[in-house]
Coordinates of C-alpha atoms and ligand atoms in Angstrom, one line a residue:
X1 CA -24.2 66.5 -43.8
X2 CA -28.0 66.7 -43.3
X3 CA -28.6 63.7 -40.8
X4 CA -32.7 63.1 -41.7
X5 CA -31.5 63.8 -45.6
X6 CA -28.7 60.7 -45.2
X7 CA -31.3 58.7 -43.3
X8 CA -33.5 58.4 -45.6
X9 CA -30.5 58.0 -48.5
X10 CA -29.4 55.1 -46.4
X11 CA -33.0 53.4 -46.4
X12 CA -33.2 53.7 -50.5
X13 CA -30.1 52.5 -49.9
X14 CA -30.8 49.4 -47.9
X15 CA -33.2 47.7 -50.1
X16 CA -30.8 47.5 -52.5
X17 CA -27.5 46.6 -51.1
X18 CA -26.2 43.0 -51.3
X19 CA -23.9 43.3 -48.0
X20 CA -24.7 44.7 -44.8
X21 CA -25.1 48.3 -43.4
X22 CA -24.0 49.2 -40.1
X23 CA -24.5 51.8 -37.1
X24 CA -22.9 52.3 -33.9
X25 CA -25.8 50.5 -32.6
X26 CA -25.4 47.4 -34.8
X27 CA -24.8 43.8 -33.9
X28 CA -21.4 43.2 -35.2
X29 CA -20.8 47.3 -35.7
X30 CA -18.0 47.0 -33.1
X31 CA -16.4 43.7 -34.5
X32 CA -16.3 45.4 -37.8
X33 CA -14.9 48.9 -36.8
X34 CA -11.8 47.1 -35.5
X35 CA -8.6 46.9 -37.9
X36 CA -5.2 45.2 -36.8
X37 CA -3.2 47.4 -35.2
X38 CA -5.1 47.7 -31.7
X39 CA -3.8 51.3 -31.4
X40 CA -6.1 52.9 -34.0
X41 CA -9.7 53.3 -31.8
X42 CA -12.1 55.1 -34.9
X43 CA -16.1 54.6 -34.7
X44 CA -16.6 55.0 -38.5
X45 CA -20.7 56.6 -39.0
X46 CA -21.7 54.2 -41.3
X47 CA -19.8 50.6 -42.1
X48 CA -21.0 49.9 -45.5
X49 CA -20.0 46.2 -45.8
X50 CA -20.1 45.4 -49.4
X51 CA -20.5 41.9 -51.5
X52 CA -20.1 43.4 -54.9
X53 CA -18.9 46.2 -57.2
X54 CA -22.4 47.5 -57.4
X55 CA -22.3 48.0 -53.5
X56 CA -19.1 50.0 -53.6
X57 CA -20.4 52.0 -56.7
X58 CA -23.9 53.1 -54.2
X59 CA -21.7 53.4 -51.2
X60 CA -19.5 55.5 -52.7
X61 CA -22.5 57.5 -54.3
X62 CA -23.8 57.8 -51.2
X63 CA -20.6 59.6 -49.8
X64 CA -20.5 62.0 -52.6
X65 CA -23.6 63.2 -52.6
X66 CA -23.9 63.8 -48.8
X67 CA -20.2 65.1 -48.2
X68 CA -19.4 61.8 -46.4
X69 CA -15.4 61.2 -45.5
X70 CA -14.5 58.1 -46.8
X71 CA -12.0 55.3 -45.7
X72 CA -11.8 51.9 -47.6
X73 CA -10.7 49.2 -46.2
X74 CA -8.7 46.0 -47.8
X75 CA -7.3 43.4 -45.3
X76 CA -6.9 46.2 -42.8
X77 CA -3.6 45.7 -41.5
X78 CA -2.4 49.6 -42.5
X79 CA -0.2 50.4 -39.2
X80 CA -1.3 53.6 -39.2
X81 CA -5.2 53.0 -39.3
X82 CA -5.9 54.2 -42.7
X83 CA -8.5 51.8 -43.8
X84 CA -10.9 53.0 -41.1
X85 CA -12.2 57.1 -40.1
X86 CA -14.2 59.2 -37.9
X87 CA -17.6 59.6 -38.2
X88 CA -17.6 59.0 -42.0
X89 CA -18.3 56.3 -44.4
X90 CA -16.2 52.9 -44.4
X91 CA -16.4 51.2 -47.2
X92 CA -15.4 47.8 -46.2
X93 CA -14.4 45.3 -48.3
X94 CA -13.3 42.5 -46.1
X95 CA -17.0 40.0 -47.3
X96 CA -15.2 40.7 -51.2
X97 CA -12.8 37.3 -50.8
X98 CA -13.5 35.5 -54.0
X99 CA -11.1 34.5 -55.8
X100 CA -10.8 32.9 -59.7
X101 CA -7.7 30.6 -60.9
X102 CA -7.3 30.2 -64.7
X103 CA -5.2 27.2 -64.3
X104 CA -4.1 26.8 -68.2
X105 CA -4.0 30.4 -68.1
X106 CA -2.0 31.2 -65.0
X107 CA -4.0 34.1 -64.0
X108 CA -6.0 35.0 -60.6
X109 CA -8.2 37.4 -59.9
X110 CA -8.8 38.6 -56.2
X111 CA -11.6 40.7 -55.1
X112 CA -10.5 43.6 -53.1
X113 CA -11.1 42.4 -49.5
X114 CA -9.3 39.5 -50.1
X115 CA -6.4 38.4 -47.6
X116 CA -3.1 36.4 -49.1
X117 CA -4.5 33.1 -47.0
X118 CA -7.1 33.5 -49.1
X119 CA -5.3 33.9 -52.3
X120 CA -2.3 31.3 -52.1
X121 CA -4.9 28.4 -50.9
X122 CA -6.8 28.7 -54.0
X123 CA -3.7 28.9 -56.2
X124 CA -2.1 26.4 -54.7
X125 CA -4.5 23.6 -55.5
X126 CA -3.0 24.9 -59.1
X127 CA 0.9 24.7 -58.2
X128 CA 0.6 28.4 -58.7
X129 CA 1.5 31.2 -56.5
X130 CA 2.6 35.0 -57.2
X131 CA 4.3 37.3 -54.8
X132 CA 1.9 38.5 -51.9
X133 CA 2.8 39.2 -48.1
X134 CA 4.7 37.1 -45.5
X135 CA 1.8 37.1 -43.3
X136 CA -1.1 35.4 -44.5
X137 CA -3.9 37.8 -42.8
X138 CA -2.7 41.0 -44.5
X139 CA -4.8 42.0 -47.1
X140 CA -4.3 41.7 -51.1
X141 CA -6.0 45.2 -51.8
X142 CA -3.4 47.2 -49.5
X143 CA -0.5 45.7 -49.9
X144 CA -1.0 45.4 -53.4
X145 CA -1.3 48.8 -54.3
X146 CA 1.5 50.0 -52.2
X147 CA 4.1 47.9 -54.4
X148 CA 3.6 44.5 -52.0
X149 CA 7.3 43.1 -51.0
X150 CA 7.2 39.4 -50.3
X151 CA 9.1 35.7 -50.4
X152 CA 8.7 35.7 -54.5
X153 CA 10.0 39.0 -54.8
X154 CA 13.2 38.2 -56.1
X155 CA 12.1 35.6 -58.6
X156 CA 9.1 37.1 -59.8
X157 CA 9.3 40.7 -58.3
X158 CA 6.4 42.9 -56.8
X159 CA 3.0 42.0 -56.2
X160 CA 2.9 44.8 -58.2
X161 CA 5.0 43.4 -60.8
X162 CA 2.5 40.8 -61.5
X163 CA -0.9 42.6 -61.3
X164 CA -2.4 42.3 -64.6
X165 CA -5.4 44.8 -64.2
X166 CA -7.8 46.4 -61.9
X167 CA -11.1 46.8 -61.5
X168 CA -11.5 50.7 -59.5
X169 CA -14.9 52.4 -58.4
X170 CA -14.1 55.8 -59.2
X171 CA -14.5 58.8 -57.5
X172 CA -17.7 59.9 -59.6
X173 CA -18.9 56.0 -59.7
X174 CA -17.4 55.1 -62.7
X175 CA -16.2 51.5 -62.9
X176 CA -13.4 51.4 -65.1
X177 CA -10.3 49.1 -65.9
X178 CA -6.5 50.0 -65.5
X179 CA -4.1 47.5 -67.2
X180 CA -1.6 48.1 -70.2
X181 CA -4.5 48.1 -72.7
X182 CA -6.8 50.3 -70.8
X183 CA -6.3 53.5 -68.7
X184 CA -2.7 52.7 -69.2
X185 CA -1.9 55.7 -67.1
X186 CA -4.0 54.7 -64.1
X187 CA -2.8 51.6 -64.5
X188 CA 1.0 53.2 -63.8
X189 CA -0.6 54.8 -61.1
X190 CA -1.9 51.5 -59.2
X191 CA 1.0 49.8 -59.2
X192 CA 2.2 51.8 -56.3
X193 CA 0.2 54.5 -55.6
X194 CA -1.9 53.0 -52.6
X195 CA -5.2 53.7 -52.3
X196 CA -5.4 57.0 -54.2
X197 CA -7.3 56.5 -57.4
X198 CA -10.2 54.5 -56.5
X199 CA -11.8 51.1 -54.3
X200 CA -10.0 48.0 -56.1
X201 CA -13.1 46.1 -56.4
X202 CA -10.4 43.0 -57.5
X203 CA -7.2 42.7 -58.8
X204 CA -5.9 40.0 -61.0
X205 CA -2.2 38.6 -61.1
X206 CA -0.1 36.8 -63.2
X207 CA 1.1 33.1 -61.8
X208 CA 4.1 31.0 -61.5
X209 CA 5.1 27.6 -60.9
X210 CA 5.7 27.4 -57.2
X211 CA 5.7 24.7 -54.7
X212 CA 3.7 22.8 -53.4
X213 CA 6.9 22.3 -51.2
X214 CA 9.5 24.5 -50.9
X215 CA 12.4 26.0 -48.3
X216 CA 11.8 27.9 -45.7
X217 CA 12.1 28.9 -42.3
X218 CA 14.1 30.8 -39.5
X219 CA 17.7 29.9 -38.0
X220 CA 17.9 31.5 -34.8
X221 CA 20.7 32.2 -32.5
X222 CA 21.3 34.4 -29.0
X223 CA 21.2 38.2 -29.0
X224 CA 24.9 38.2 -27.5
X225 CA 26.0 37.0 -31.7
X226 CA 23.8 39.3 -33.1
X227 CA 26.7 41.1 -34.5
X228 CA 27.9 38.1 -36.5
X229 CA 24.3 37.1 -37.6
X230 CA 23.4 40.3 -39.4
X231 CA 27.6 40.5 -40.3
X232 CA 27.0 36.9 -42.2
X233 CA 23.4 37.7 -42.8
X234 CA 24.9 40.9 -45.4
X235 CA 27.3 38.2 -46.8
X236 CA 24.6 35.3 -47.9
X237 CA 22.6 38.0 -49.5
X238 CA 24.8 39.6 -51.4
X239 CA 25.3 35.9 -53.5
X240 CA 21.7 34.9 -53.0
X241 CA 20.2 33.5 -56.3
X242 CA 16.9 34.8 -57.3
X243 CA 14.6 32.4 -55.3
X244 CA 16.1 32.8 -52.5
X245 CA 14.8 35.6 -50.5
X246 CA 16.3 36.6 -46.8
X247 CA 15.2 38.7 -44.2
X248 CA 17.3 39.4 -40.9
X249 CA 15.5 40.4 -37.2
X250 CA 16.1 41.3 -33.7
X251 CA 13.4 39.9 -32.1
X252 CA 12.6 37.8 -29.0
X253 CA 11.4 34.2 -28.6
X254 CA 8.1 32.7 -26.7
X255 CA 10.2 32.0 -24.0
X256 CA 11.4 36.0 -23.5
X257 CA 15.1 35.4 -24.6
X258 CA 16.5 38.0 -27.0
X259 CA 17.6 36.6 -30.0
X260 CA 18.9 37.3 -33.7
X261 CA 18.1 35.6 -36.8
X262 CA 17.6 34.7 -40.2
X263 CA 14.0 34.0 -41.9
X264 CA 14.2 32.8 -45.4
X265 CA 12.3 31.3 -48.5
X266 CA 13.4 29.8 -51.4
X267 CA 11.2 28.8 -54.0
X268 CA 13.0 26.9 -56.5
X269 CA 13.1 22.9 -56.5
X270 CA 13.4 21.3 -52.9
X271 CA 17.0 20.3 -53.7
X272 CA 17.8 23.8 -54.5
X273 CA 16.9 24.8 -51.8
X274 CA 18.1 22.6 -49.6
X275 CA 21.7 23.3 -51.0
X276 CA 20.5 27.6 -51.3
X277 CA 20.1 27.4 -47.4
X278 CA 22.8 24.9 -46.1
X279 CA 25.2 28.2 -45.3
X280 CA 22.6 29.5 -43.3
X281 CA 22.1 25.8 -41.1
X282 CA 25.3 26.0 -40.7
X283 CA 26.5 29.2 -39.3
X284 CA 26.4 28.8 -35.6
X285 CA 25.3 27.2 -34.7
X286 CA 22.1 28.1 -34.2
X287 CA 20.1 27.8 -31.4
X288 CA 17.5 26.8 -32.9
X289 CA 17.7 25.6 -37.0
X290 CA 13.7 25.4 -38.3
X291 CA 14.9 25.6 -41.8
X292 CA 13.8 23.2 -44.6
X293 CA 11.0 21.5 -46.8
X294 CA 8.0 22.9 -46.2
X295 CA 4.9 23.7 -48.0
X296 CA 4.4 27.0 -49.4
X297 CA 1.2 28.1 -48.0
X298 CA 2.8 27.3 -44.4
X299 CA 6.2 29.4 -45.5
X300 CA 3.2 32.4 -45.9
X301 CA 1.7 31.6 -42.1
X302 CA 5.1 30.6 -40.4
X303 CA 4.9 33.7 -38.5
X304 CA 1.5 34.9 -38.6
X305 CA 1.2 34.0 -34.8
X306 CA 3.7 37.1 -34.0
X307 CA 1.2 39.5 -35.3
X308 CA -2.3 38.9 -34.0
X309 CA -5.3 41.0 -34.4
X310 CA -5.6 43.2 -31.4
X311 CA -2.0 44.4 -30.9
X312 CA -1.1 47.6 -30.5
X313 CA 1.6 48.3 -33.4
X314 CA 3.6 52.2 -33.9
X315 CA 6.3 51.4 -37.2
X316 CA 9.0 53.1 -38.7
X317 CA 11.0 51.9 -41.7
X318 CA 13.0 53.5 -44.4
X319 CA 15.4 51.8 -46.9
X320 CA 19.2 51.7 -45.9
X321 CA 22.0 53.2 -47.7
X322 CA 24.0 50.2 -46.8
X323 CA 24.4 47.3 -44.0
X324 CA 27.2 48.6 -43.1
X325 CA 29.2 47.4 -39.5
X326 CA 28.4 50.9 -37.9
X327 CA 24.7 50.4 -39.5
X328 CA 24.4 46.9 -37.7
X329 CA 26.1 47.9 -34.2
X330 CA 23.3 50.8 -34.2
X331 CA 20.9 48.2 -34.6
X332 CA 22.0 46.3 -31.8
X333 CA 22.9 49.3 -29.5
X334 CA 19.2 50.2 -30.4
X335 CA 17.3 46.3 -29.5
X336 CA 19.2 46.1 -26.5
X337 CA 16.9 48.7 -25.1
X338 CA 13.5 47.3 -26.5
X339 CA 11.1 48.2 -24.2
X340 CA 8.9 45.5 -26.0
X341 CA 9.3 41.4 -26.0
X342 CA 7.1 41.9 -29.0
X343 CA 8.7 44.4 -31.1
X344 CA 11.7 43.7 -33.9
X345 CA 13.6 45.2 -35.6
X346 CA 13.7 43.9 -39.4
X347 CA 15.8 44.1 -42.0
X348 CA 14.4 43.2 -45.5
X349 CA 16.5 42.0 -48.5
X350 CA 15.9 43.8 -51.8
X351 CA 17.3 41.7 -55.0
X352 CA 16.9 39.9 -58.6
X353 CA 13.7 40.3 -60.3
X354 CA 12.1 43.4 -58.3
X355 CA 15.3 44.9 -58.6
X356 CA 15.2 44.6 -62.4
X357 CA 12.3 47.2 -63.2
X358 CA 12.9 50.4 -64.3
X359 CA 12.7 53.2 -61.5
X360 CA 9.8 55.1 -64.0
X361 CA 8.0 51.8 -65.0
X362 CA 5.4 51.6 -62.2
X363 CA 4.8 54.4 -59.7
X364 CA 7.1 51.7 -56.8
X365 CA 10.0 53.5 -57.1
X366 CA 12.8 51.8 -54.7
X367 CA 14.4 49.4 -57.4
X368 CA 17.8 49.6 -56.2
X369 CA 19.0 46.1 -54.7
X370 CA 19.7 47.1 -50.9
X371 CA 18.1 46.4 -47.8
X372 CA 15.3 48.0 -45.8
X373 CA 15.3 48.4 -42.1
X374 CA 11.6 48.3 -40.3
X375 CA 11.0 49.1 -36.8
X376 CA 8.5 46.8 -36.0
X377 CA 7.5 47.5 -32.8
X378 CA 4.3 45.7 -30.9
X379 CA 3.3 45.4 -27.3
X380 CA 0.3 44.3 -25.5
X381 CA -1.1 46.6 -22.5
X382 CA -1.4 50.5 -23.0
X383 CA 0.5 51.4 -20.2
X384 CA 3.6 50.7 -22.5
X385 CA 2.2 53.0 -25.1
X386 CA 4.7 55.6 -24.2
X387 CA 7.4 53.6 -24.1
X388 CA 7.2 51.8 -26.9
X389 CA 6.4 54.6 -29.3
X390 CA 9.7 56.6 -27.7
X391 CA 11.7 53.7 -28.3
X392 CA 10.5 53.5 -31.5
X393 CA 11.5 57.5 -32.4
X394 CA 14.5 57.1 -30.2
X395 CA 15.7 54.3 -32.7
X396 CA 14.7 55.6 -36.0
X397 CA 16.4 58.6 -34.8
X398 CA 19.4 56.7 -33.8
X399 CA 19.7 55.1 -37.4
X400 CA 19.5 58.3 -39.7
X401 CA 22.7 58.4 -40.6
X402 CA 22.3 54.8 -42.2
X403 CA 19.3 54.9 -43.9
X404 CA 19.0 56.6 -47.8
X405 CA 16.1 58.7 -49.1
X406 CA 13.6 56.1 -49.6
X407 CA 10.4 54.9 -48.0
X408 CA 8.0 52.2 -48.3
X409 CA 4.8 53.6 -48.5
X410 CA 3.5 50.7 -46.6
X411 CA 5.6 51.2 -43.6
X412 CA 4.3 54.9 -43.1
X413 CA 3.1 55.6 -39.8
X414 CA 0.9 58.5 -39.1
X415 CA 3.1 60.5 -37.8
X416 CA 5.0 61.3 -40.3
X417 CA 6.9 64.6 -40.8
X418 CA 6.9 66.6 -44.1
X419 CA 5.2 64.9 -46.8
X420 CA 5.7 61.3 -46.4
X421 CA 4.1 60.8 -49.8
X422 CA 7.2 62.9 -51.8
X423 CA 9.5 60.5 -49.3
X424 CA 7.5 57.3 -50.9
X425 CA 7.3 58.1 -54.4
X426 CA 10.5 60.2 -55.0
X427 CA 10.8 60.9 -58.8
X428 CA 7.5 59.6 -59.6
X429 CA 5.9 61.7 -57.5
X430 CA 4.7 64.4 -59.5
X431 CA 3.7 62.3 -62.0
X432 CA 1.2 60.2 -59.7
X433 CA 0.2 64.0 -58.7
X434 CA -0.9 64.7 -62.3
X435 CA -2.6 61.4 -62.9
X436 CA -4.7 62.4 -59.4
X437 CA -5.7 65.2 -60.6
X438 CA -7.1 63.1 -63.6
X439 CA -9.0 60.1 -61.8
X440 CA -9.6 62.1 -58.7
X441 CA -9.5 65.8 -58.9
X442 CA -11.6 66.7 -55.9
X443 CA -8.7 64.0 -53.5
X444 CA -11.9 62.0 -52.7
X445 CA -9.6 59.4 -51.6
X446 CA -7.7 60.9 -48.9
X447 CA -7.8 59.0 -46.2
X448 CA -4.5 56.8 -47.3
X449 CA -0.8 58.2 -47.7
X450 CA -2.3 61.0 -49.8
X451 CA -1.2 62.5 -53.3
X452 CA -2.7 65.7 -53.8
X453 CA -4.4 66.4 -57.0
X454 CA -1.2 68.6 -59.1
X455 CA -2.5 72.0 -59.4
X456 CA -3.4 71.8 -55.1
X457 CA -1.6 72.9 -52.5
Ligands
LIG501 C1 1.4 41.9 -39.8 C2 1.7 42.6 -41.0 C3 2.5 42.1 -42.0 C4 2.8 42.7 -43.1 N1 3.6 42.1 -44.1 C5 3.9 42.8 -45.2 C6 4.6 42.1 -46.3 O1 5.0 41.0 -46.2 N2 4.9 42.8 -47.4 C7 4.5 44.1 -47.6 O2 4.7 44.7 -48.6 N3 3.8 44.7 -46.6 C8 3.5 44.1 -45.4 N4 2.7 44.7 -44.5 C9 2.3 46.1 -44.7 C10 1.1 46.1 -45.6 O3 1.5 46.1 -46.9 C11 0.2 47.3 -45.3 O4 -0.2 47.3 -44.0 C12 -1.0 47.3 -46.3 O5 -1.6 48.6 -46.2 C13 -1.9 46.2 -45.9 O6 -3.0 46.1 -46.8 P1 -4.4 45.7 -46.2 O7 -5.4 45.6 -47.4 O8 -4.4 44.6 -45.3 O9 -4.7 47.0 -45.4 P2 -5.8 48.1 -45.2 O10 -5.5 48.7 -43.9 O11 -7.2 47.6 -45.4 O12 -5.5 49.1 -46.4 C14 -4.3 49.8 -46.5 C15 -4.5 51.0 -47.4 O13 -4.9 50.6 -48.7 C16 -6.2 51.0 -49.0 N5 -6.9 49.8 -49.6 C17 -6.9 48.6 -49.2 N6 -7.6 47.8 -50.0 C18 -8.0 48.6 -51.0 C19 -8.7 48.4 -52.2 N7 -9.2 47.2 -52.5 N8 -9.0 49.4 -53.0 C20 -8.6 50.7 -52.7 N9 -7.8 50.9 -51.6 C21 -7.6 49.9 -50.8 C22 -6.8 51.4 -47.7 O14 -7.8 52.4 -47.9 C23 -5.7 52.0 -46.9 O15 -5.3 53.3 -47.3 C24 2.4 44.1 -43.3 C25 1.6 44.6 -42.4 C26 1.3 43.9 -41.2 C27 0.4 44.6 -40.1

């Protein structure tokens, strides 16, 4: 790039654009550089900040026509520091947070840098929710576009599985629509394939009847019957109705104990619930039993405070083959050397409605009811850097023999061996290759678990 030639680009530029523009030497430059997972350390050249589609249409303009490296950035909680770069462009979306409700006609419509707490308290003044994250800070855009598992998922599916349409900045600046009506195959493509195609400018969802109170919570007991836990955890899933949805985790408490337990959200009628869960209350018993009305906007922050901004985070995750005994004693062999108080290890229930869409239907291709295991692994200082990411590897190694073919493109560190992307998107793969090579033949978007164009090495 020709630095006086993108100078004066940027001042054209700058008496234009509705959001802000920012340098290394900035006020609020270094508060915008930062993403979630305090490991990833990138001083992007320019922070484009945009308010509106126009400003992601000039800022990526301006990339293109200088030879820029982009990154775009949603909610930025991407583990492995995609939605931020090196000395290129970051087109940040995170000042986009509007959000519409059509209450008669049960639609939303998110703009891009929109975060799930921003979503679910507008639709909830509705009674309406659809599926989005199980921490309220992570973004919409992201998570969204990688298939988006959360507590709906087994009534309603996906995040994906509700999107309706989005609106994409194209690589050459078109804006365009994907949905079943227009740029059907694009729209395939979204509905899974990450951040590939183009900036989501906003993305709008169907909506459901849900809450405002419904059941959730966590039923936690000591490490030493972690064995049983995930043993009966395996059981209540595998005769969990739709709206109940049940994750499993090794994790510790506040107060540094190990323990083992049982997070879960069901969001039928309170009753329902109330009789859906009674199993779980009642296994034990627990140590501690936080399971029970509550609204549904606090079932999406109930454990927000174990992630905050800052942390340093390395993941690993892969779908299981089965929960089988051997599977769960690895898991246990594995926690009982965390180096980590703040690392878990996960393991995700897959069931009803997401499980009921064809493999081929959206490019999300890990239909199959099952579980997925998720290393989750946080700490605090850098000194444990080392450690933690060993432990990490160490375990993900240890549980190979248990886990299938699959992988959440979501979960993806940057690490990865092989191409992560053909691990992520298995037989859809080459199709999402060829529909690249259609919306983005020169792999503008790259910096994001890439699909290269078909046709490219
Ligand atoms: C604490 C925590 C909790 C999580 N919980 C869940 C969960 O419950 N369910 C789940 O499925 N996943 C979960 N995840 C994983 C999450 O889906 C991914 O981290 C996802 O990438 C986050 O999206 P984001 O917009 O916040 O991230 P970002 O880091 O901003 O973006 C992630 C990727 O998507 C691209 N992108 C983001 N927005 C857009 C856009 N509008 N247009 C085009 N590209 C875009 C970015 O370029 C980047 O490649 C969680 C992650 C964390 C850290």
């Amino acid at each position: 790039m020709s630095q006086p030639a993108v100078s004066d680009a940027l001042n054209a530029l700058s008496s234009r654009f509705s959001g802000l523009l920012l340098q290394a030497l900035d006020a609020g430059y270094e508060d915008a550089r930062r993403v979630h997972n305090g490991l990833i350390d990138k001083r992007p050249f320019l922070i484009a900040r945009c308010r509106n589609t126009a400003d992601v249409v000039d800022a990526v303009g301006l990339a293109r026509e200088h030879g820029l490296e982009v990154a775009v950035r949603g909610g930025g909680h991407n583990v492995a520091g995609r939605a931020t770069i090196d000395a290129g462009l970051l087109i940040d979306l995170s000042l986009m947070k509007g959000i519409h409700v059509d209450p008669t006609a049960r639609t939303a419509r998110a703009q891009g840098g929109a975060t799930w707490g921003d979503y679910n308290r507008e639709t909830q003044l509705h009674g309406l929710a659809s599926t989005g994250g199980v921490v309220s800070t992570t973004g919409v855009g992201g998570l969204t576009l990688g298939g988006g598992l959360g507590w709906l998922q087994g009534k309603y599916g996906l995040a994906i599985d509700n999107l309706r349409s989005a609106q994409l900045v194209l690589a050459d600046g078109r804006v365009v629509t994907a949905s079943h009506d227009e740029n059907a195959d694009l729209f395939w493509g979204v509905r899974g394939g990450g951040g590939n195609f183009g900036v989501a400018t906003s993305l709008e969802f169907n909506l459901h009847p849900v809450g405002p109170m419904i059941t959730g919570g966590l039923a936690l007991h000591p490490f030493a019957r972690a064995r049983d836990v995930l043993r009966f955890y395996r059981d209540a899933t595998a005769s969990a109705p739709d709206e109940l949805t049940m994750f499993a985790g090794l994790i510790h408490g506040p107060d540094g104990s190990a323990l083992s337990g049982i997070i879960a959200a069901h969001c039928g009628p309170v009753s329902d619930g109330a009789a859906a869960v009674q199993s779980i209350k009642a296994f034990g018993p627990p140590v501690m039993d936080a399971l029970g009305p509550m609204p549904y906007t606090a079932v999406n922050q109930m454990i927000d405070a174990g992630y905050p901004k800052g942390a340093l985070n390395y993941w690993k995750s892969s779908f299981l083959r089965e929960l089988s005994d051997d599977a769960i004693d690895a898991m246990i062999d594995c926690y009982a050397r965390v180096p980590s108080p703040m690392a878990g290890i996960i393991v995700e229930h897959a069931h009803g409605a997401m499980t009921r869409v064809a493999v081929g239907d959206t490019a999300f291709p890990h239909r199959a009811a099952g579980y997925n295991l998720l290393f989750l692994t946080q700490w605090k200082e850098s000194a444990d850097t080392g450690a933690c990411i060993t432990w990490t590897r160490d375990s993900y190694a240890a549980m190979q023999p248990f886990v299938g073919s699959g992988r959440y493109v979501n979960y993806l560190d940057d690490d990865e061996a092989g191409d992560p992307a053909a691990d992520a998107y298995g037989p859809n793969y080459a199709r999402l290759r060829q529909i690249k090579a259609k919306f983005d033949p020169t792999n503008f978007f790259h910096q994001n678990q890439n699909i290269r164009p078909a046709g490219q090495p």
